Short mmCIF file of C-alpha atoms in Angstrom, two decimals:
data_model
loop_
_atom_site.label_atom_id
_atom_site.label_comp_id
_atom_site.label_asym_id
_atom_site.label_seq_id
_atom_site.Cartn_x
_atom_site.Cartn_y
_atom_site.Cartn_z
CA UNK A 1 -0.01 -0.12 0.08
CA UNK A 2 1.29 3.23 -0.89
CA UNK A 3 0.21 6.14 1.21
CA UNK A 4 1.02 9.81 -0.08
CA UNK A 5 0.40 12.72 2.72
CA UNK A 6 -0.74 14.93 -0.65
CA UNK A 7 -4.08 13.12 -0.55
CA UNK A 8 -4.19 12.76 3.49
CA UNK A 9 -4.68 16.57 4.10
CA UNK A 10 -8.22 17.09 4.94
CA UNK A 11 -10.21 17.84 8.06
CA UNK A 12 -12.73 15.49 8.14
CA UNK A 13 -15.04 16.46 11.06
CA UNK A 14 -15.44 19.05 13.81
CA UNK A 15 -17.93 18.24 16.70
CA UNK A 16 -18.46 21.33 18.53
CA UNK A 17 -20.45 19.52 21.42
CA UNK A 18 -17.49 17.13 22.15
CA UNK A 19 -14.95 19.55 21.11
CA UNK A 20 -13.18 17.38 18.81
CA UNK A 21 -11.75 17.21 15.49
CA UNK A 22 -11.01 14.48 13.29
CA UNK A 23 -8.32 14.82 10.76
CA UNK A 24 -5.99 13.07 8.23
CA UNK A 25 -2.26 12.95 9.05
CA UNK A 26 -1.02 15.80 6.46
CA UNK A 27 -3.19 18.62 7.77
CA UNK A 28 -1.26 21.32 9.00
CA UNK A 29 -0.85 21.97 13.04
CA UNK A 30 -1.94 25.51 12.48
CA UNK A 31 -4.44 24.67 9.97
CA UNK A 32 -6.70 22.99 12.70
CA UNK A 33 -6.93 26.27 14.82
CA UNK A 34 -7.89 28.34 11.85
CA UNK A 35 -10.67 26.03 10.61
CA UNK A 36 -12.18 26.18 13.88
CA UNK A 37 -11.31 29.81 14.94
CA UNK A 38 -14.76 31.11 14.27
CA UNK A 39 -16.34 28.78 16.72
CA UNK A 40 -13.95 30.33 19.40
CA UNK A 41 -11.66 26.97 19.49
CA UNK A 42 -8.35 26.17 18.96
CA UNK A 43 -5.98 23.26 19.03
CA UNK A 44 -3.30 23.63 21.87
CA UNK A 45 -0.02 22.34 20.88
CA UNK A 46 1.93 25.01 18.99
CA UNK A 47 5.30 24.07 17.88
CA UNK A 48 7.41 26.78 16.43
CA UNK A 49 7.19 25.29 13.12
CA UNK A 50 3.21 24.68 13.26
CA UNK A 51 2.78 26.78 10.16
CA UNK A 52 3.96 24.15 8.07
CA UNK A 53 4.26 20.79 10.25
CA UNK A 54 1.57 18.01 10.21
CA UNK A 55 -0.29 16.77 12.86
CA UNK A 56 0.80 13.14 11.64
CA UNK A 57 4.33 14.38 12.14
CA UNK A 58 3.36 15.74 15.28
CA UNK A 59 1.96 12.46 16.83
CA UNK A 60 4.88 10.54 15.37
CA UNK A 61 7.61 12.94 17.48
CA UNK A 62 4.96 13.80 20.30
CA UNK A 63 5.70 17.30 19.46
CA UNK A 64 5.29 20.32 22.10
CA UNK A 65 5.19 24.18 21.53
CA UNK A 66 5.39 27.11 23.60
CA UNK A 67 1.81 26.84 25.49
CA UNK A 68 2.18 23.10 26.26
CA UNK A 69 3.39 23.73 29.70
CA UNK A 70 -0.41 24.62 30.94
CA UNK A 71 -2.12 22.26 28.13
CA UNK A 72 0.13 19.28 27.80
CA UNK A 73 2.05 17.55 24.26
CA UNK A 74 0.66 16.11 21.50
CA UNK A 75 -0.04 13.07 23.69
CA UNK A 76 -2.28 15.01 26.18
CA UNK A 77 -4.22 16.43 23.41
CA UNK A 78 -5.01 13.34 21.09
CA UNK A 79 -7.95 11.20 21.53
CA UNK A 80 -7.89 8.58 18.97
CA UNK A 81 -5.72 7.11 16.06
CA UNK A 82 -6.40 5.06 13.04
CA UNK A 83 -3.32 3.13 12.10
CA UNK A 84 -2.48 0.87 9.33
CA UNK A 85 -0.16 -1.95 10.38
CA UNK A 86 2.82 -3.39 8.47
CA UNK A 87 0.49 -6.20 7.20
CA UNK A 88 -2.03 -3.91 6.13
CA UNK A 89 -4.62 -4.16 8.97
CA UNK A 90 -6.47 -0.63 9.93
CA UNK A 91 -6.52 -0.29 13.58
CA UNK A 92 -8.61 2.19 15.81
CA UNK A 93 -6.69 3.14 19.07
CA UNK A 94 -8.22 5.30 21.47
CA UNK A 95 -11.89 6.65 21.47
CA UNK A 96 -14.14 9.81 22.19
CA UNK A 97 -14.40 8.46 25.82
CA UNK A 98 -11.90 9.40 28.66
CA UNK A 99 -10.24 6.09 28.71
CA UNK A 100 -10.33 3.08 26.83
CA UNK A 101 -9.88 -0.64 28.03
CA UNK A 102 -6.83 -2.48 27.65
CA UNK A 103 -3.18 -1.19 27.27
CA UNK A 104 -2.47 2.48 26.48
CA UNK A 105 -1.50 2.00 23.14
CA UNK A 106 -2.63 5.46 22.36
CA UNK A 107 0.21 6.75 24.33
CA UNK A 108 2.55 4.05 22.98
CA UNK A 109 1.98 5.20 19.20
CA UNK A 110 2.55 8.96 20.35
CA UNK A 111 6.34 9.48 20.06
CA UNK A 112 6.91 6.02 18.15
CA UNK A 113 8.58 7.95 15.30
CA UNK A 114 6.85 5.67 12.41
CA UNK A 115 8.21 2.55 13.70
CA UNK A 116 5.07 0.91 14.92
CA UNK A 117 2.67 1.95 12.26
CA UNK A 118 1.27 4.21 9.79
CA UNK A 119 -0.79 6.98 10.97
CA UNK A 120 -3.87 7.50 8.65
CA UNK A 121 -6.39 9.47 10.70
CA UNK A 122 -6.30 11.56 14.30
CA UNK A 123 -8.81 12.80 16.52
CA UNK A 124 -7.89 15.76 18.49
CA UNK A 125 -8.93 17.74 21.32
CA UNK A 126 -10.02 21.20 20.75
CA UNK A 127 -10.32 23.92 23.55
CA UNK A 128 -12.28 27.12 24.10
CA UNK A 129 -10.12 30.36 23.53
CA UNK A 130 -9.56 32.06 26.92
CA UNK A 131 -11.44 34.86 27.83
CA UNK A 132 -8.07 36.85 28.68
CA UNK A 133 -4.51 36.66 28.35
CA UNK A 134 -1.52 38.82 29.39
CA UNK A 135 2.07 38.42 28.61
CA UNK A 136 5.08 39.33 30.76
CA UNK A 137 8.41 40.16 29.43
CA UNK A 138 11.41 39.92 31.50
CA UNK A 139 15.05 40.73 31.45
CA UNK A 140 17.90 39.46 33.41
CA UNK A 141 21.40 40.13 33.48
CA UNK A 142 22.34 36.37 34.45
CA UNK A 143 20.94 33.26 32.76
CA UNK A 144 21.17 31.53 36.12
CA UNK A 145 18.98 34.07 37.61
CA UNK A 146 16.73 33.37 34.89
CA UNK A 147 16.42 29.83 35.45
CA UNK A 148 15.73 30.08 39.09
CA UNK A 149 12.67 32.74 38.31
CA UNK A 150 11.25 29.64 36.27
CA UNK A 151 11.46 27.64 39.40
CA UNK A 152 9.91 30.51 41.51
CA UNK A 153 6.88 30.90 39.42
CA UNK A 154 5.90 26.95 39.24
CA UNK A 155 6.88 26.99 43.14
CA UNK A 156 4.58 29.76 43.63
CA UNK A 157 1.37 27.74 42.55
CA UNK A 158 1.22 29.34 39.05
CA UNK A 159 1.12 27.51 35.63
CA UNK A 160 1.46 29.62 33.02
CA UNK A 161 -0.05 29.08 29.68
CA UNK A 162 3.58 29.56 28.06
CA UNK A 163 7.02 30.02 29.97
CA UNK A 164 9.74 30.34 27.64
CA UNK A 165 13.12 31.46 27.94
CA UNK A 166 16.08 32.76 25.22
CA UNK A 167 19.72 33.88 26.08
CA UNK A 168 21.80 36.62 24.57
CA UNK A 169 22.87 35.10 21.50
CA UNK A 170 19.28 34.09 20.60
CA UNK A 171 17.30 37.04 22.00
CA UNK A 172 19.60 39.62 19.55
CA UNK A 173 18.97 37.20 16.50
CA UNK A 174 15.53 37.12 17.05
CA UNK A 175 15.37 40.99 17.27
CA UNK A 176 17.21 41.65 14.13
CA UNK A 177 14.94 39.33 12.47
CA UNK A 178 11.69 40.27 13.84
CA UNK A 179 12.27 43.80 15.52
CA UNK A 180 9.89 42.70 18.71
CA UNK A 181 11.34 45.26 21.31
CA UNK A 182 13.67 42.71 23.07
CA UNK A 183 16.27 44.39 25.28
CA UNK A 184 19.33 43.49 23.65
CA UNK A 185 21.77 44.03 26.67
CA UNK A 186 19.57 41.18 28.46
CA UNK A 187 21.60 38.15 29.58
CA UNK A 188 18.32 36.04 29.15
CA UNK A 189 14.67 36.86 28.46
CA UNK A 190 11.68 35.34 29.77
CA UNK A 191 8.48 35.53 28.19
CA UNK A 192 5.33 34.53 30.70
CA UNK A 193 1.86 34.12 29.03
CA UNK A 194 -1.09 33.60 31.83
CA UNK A 195 -4.80 33.14 30.68
CA UNK A 196 -7.94 32.39 32.13
CA UNK A 197 -10.74 34.78 33.36
CA UNK A 198 -9.69 38.76 33.57
CA UNK A 199 -9.69 38.30 37.29
CA UNK A 200 -7.70 35.22 37.36
CA UNK A 201 -5.12 36.75 34.83
CA UNK A 202 -4.84 40.05 36.74
CA UNK A 203 -4.19 38.71 39.94
CA UNK A 204 -1.66 36.12 38.34
CA UNK A 205 0.08 38.79 36.52
CA UNK A 206 0.64 40.99 39.70
CA UNK A 207 2.15 37.83 41.51
CA UNK A 208 4.23 36.78 38.61
CA UNK A 209 5.78 40.29 38.51
CA UNK A 210 6.68 40.11 42.10
CA UNK A 211 8.34 36.79 41.81
CA UNK A 212 10.36 37.97 38.48
CA UNK A 213 11.75 41.00 40.17
CA UNK A 214 12.38 38.91 43.63
CA UNK A 215 14.36 36.77 41.42
CA UNK A 216 16.49 39.49 40.00
CA UNK A 217 14.88 40.61 36.97
CA UNK A 218 16.24 44.06 36.04
CA UNK A 219 13.06 45.03 33.76
CA UNK A 220 9.83 43.40 33.74
CA UNK A 221 6.96 44.63 31.33
CA UNK A 222 3.54 43.79 30.28
CA UNK A 223 2.34 43.47 26.75
CA UNK A 224 -0.02 46.79 26.22
CA UNK A 225 -2.33 44.90 23.80
CA UNK A 226 -3.00 41.96 21.54
CA UNK A 227 -0.57 43.42 18.79
CA UNK A 228 2.35 43.70 21.24
CA UNK A 229 1.57 40.37 22.63
CA UNK A 230 1.76 38.87 19.05
CA UNK A 231 4.73 40.69 18.21
CA UNK A 232 6.47 39.59 21.37
CA UNK A 233 5.83 35.83 20.82
CA UNK A 234 6.85 36.11 16.85
CA UNK A 235 10.20 36.52 18.13
CA UNK A 236 10.34 33.56 19.96
CA UNK A 237 8.38 31.74 17.15
CA UNK A 238 11.31 33.04 14.73
CA UNK A 239 14.30 32.44 16.90
CA UNK A 240 15.37 29.18 14.97
CA UNK A 241 15.29 30.87 11.50
CA UNK A 242 16.65 33.87 12.99
CA UNK A 243 20.00 32.17 14.59
CA UNK A 244 20.59 31.33 10.99
CA UNK A 245 21.64 34.82 10.58
CA UNK A 246 24.53 33.99 13.07
CA UNK A 247 26.23 31.28 11.40
CA UNK A 248 26.37 29.47 8.20
CA UNK A 249 24.98 26.28 10.14
CA UNK A 250 23.64 25.19 13.38
CA UNK A 251 22.93 22.25 14.89
CA UNK A 252 19.54 22.01 16.86
CA UNK A 253 19.48 20.04 20.29
CA UNK A 254 16.56 18.86 22.08
CA UNK A 255 16.72 17.63 25.61
CA UNK A 256 14.72 17.93 28.85
CA UNK A 257 15.73 18.56 32.45
CA UNK A 258 14.26 18.92 35.89
CA UNK A 259 13.36 22.84 36.12
CA UNK A 260 15.67 23.04 39.14
CA UNK A 261 18.33 22.24 37.37
CA UNK A 262 18.00 24.77 34.32
CA UNK A 263 20.68 27.28 35.69
CA UNK A 264 23.36 24.38 36.39
CA UNK A 265 22.75 23.06 32.57
CA UNK A 266 22.93 26.35 31.09
CA UNK A 267 26.65 27.04 33.05
CA UNK A 268 27.88 23.64 31.64
CA UNK A 269 26.69 24.46 28.27
CA UNK A 270 28.68 27.42 28.26
CA UNK A 271 31.67 25.79 29.67
CA UNK A 272 31.23 23.12 26.89
CA UNK A 273 30.83 25.71 24.21
CA UNK A 274 34.35 27.06 25.30
CA UNK A 275 35.92 23.59 25.50
CA UNK A 276 34.58 22.98 21.91
CA UNK A 277 35.34 26.26 20.35
CA UNK A 278 31.94 26.68 19.03
CA UNK A 279 29.13 29.30 19.88
CA UNK A 280 25.80 28.19 21.31
CA UNK A 281 22.30 30.02 21.20
CA UNK A 282 19.66 28.90 23.78
CA UNK A 283 16.18 28.81 23.01
CA UNK A 284 13.84 26.70 25.10
CA UNK A 285 10.66 25.89 26.66
CA UNK A 286 11.58 26.66 30.18
CA UNK A 287 8.61 25.89 31.98
CA UNK A 288 9.05 22.11 31.46
CA UNK A 289 12.72 22.06 31.20
CA UNK A 290 12.83 20.99 27.68
CA UNK A 291 16.22 22.79 25.80
CA UNK A 292 16.61 23.77 22.48
CA UNK A 293 20.48 24.58 22.40
CA UNK A 294 21.68 25.65 18.66
CA UNK A 295 25.27 24.74 18.17
CA UNK A 296 26.73 27.61 15.74
CA UNK A 297 29.07 26.11 13.23
CA UNK A 298 30.50 26.23 9.61
CA UNK A 299 30.30 22.76 7.38
CA UNK A 300 32.78 24.20 5.13
CA UNK A 301 35.28 24.35 8.09
CA UNK A 302 37.23 20.77 8.11
CA UNK A 303 36.32 19.34 11.61
CA UNK A 304 33.64 21.64 12.57
CA UNK A 305 30.64 19.43 11.92
CA UNK A 306 32.23 16.63 13.89
CA UNK A 307 32.88 19.18 16.63
CA UNK A 308 29.49 20.27 16.63
CA UNK A 309 28.19 16.47 17.00
CA UNK A 310 30.50 15.65 19.81
CA UNK A 311 29.28 19.01 21.37
CA UNK A 312 25.51 17.89 21.26
CA UNK A 313 26.18 14.38 22.22
CA UNK A 314 27.70 15.73 25.57
CA UNK A 315 24.78 18.17 26.08
CA UNK A 316 22.34 15.20 25.55
CA UNK A 317 24.56 13.05 28.31
CA UNK A 318 24.45 16.01 30.72
CA UNK A 319 20.82 16.06 30.44
CA UNK A 320 20.62 12.44 31.54
CA UNK A 321 22.75 13.01 34.37
CA UNK A 322 20.66 15.86 35.83
CA UNK A 323 17.64 13.63 35.74
CA UNK A 324 16.27 14.30 32.43
CA UNK A 325 16.20 12.65 29.04
CA UNK A 326 17.85 12.76 25.64
CA UNK A 327 14.43 14.11 23.89
CA UNK A 328 11.60 16.15 24.76
CA UNK A 329 9.86 16.54 21.24
CA UNK A 330 12.12 16.02 18.34
CA UNK A 331 12.58 12.35 18.98
CA UNK A 332 15.78 10.07 18.87
CA UNK A 333 16.04 9.59 14.86
CA UNK A 334 19.35 8.35 14.03
CA UNK A 335 21.53 11.34 15.37
CA UNK A 336 20.72 10.14 19.27
CA UNK A 337 20.73 6.53 18.94
CA UNK A 338 24.24 6.06 20.87
CA UNK A 339 22.82 8.45 23.50
CA UNK A 340 19.88 5.83 24.08
CA UNK A 341 22.87 3.81 25.40
CA UNK A 342 23.52 6.21 28.04
CA UNK A 343 19.57 6.75 29.48
CA UNK A 344 18.60 3.12 29.01
CA UNK A 345 19.98 -0.26 30.55
CA UNK A 346 19.79 -3.51 28.90
CA UNK A 347 16.31 -4.61 30.38
CA UNK A 348 14.70 -1.53 29.14
CA UNK A 349 16.18 -1.89 25.58
CA UNK A 350 15.24 -5.37 25.51
CA UNK A 351 11.54 -4.46 26.08
CA UNK A 352 11.84 -1.64 23.74
CA UNK A 353 12.86 -4.46 20.95
CA UNK A 354 9.86 -6.44 22.24
CA UNK A 355 7.33 -3.90 21.49
CA UNK A 356 8.65 -3.33 17.90
CA UNK A 357 8.67 -6.85 17.11
CA UNK A 358 5.14 -7.01 18.30
CA UNK A 359 4.04 -4.51 15.70
CA UNK A 360 6.88 -5.00 13.04
CA UNK A 361 8.31 -8.53 13.30
CA UNK A 362 10.34 -8.07 9.98
CA UNK A 363 11.77 -4.45 11.10
CA UNK A 364 10.28 -2.80 7.83
CA UNK A 365 8.52 0.21 9.22
CA UNK A 366 10.85 3.24 8.99
CA UNK A 367 13.81 1.03 8.84
CA UNK A 368 16.33 4.06 9.12
CA UNK A 369 15.31 4.44 12.90
CA UNK A 370 16.17 1.62 15.37
CA UNK A 371 16.55 0.69 18.92
CA UNK A 372 20.18 -0.14 19.68
CA UNK A 373 21.39 -3.43 20.54
CA UNK A 374 23.32 -4.15 23.52
CA UNK A 375 26.22 -4.92 20.81
CA UNK A 376 25.86 -1.51 19.56
CA UNK A 377 25.85 0.11 23.08
CA UNK A 378 29.06 -1.80 24.00
CA UNK A 379 30.55 -0.47 20.55
CA UNK A 380 29.57 2.92 21.45
CA UNK A 381 32.38 2.60 24.04
CA UNK A 382 31.07 4.59 26.94
CA UNK A 383 29.21 1.85 28.56
CA UNK A 384 29.97 -1.25 30.91
CA UNK A 385 28.08 -3.74 32.43
CA UNK A 386 27.10 -3.56 36.13
CA UNK A 387 25.31 -5.85 38.02
CA UNK A 388 24.14 -7.40 34.77
CA UNK A 389 22.85 -4.05 33.32
CA UNK A 390 24.67 -1.28 31.07
CA UNK A 391 25.67 1.92 32.88
CA UNK A 392 27.35 4.95 31.60
CA UNK A 393 30.42 5.77 33.72
CA UNK A 394 29.64 9.86 33.82
CA UNK A 395 26.31 8.82 35.82
CA UNK A 396 27.81 7.30 38.68
CA UNK A 397 28.98 11.06 39.75
CA UNK A 398 25.36 12.07 40.25
#
């Protein structure tokens, strides 16, 4: 069976009472919200690439976005999937009810990177547009203070609609590209959006401003109107392409850490940057600890690509050492397969292989991607057997 996304790009149905939409996998993320905007509804997960990325790809990677701190990742906003197995059987996973009997195959398929089945239909959850929203911008003279502010906001019992951070290289690139009005002298910038009823937003905005100033913010300002709010967000949304102005090439990483480790990890990334002789711009979903370091390099210079890859691998291993993971939303693909040997031990890897075999015993689905074998992990050379399981020497120091 040959499936082309060009023929699977329709919104099939919208149920306003249930607040759901059935869509084909080739529908663009943003197109869902645009289609239901007149109903006062929207689809919450909003990757920076939402103007182009497809909902099928979002499910395959379990994509996030700037508003996923409060409203969840793709896996939290998908109710049902229709998939085609490798032997041609069409399966319905999940449903319209809150829960379904049996194993949670819906969560298993989310983030499976095309290795378990071909997605042909997705039922997504729609949300009502918040009655009110307010965006605060805070500038810090130190990235660790900005990281501490993130932890302070969450510890204060406030869950923002979005809580994003950019360091100085990233905010400078975004400002030069979008002209959003970012303070160019800041070492780090936080964007914190609060939504809900007008009264709730007003009270939370007041409290968040207090917390930001207590955490050392040198400047805090609130978007004056919807136009300015959209402009400030546009800088963050355009940060990735904007960083392309700084270097001929960049290597985008994706790892996740506990929020309390933000300051420490940013400091270590800066130290690694000096060690590898490559600059880095940091853009990330600060509220849920999802890092996106952008390593700047020039592929035309001999050895720079290899140094960038080695630098990126160290960042991922640092995330694991701090209690995090090697991916938040970009998946493993082929570039992070060796780092799976760092994060997972032998019994876990064996279980991954068993799941793959249950869906695709011949290993024909997306054959470019794979779960590492124990032999590969041993060949990776950074592992040793301890107590019958694979372990990473670096992790023993934590």
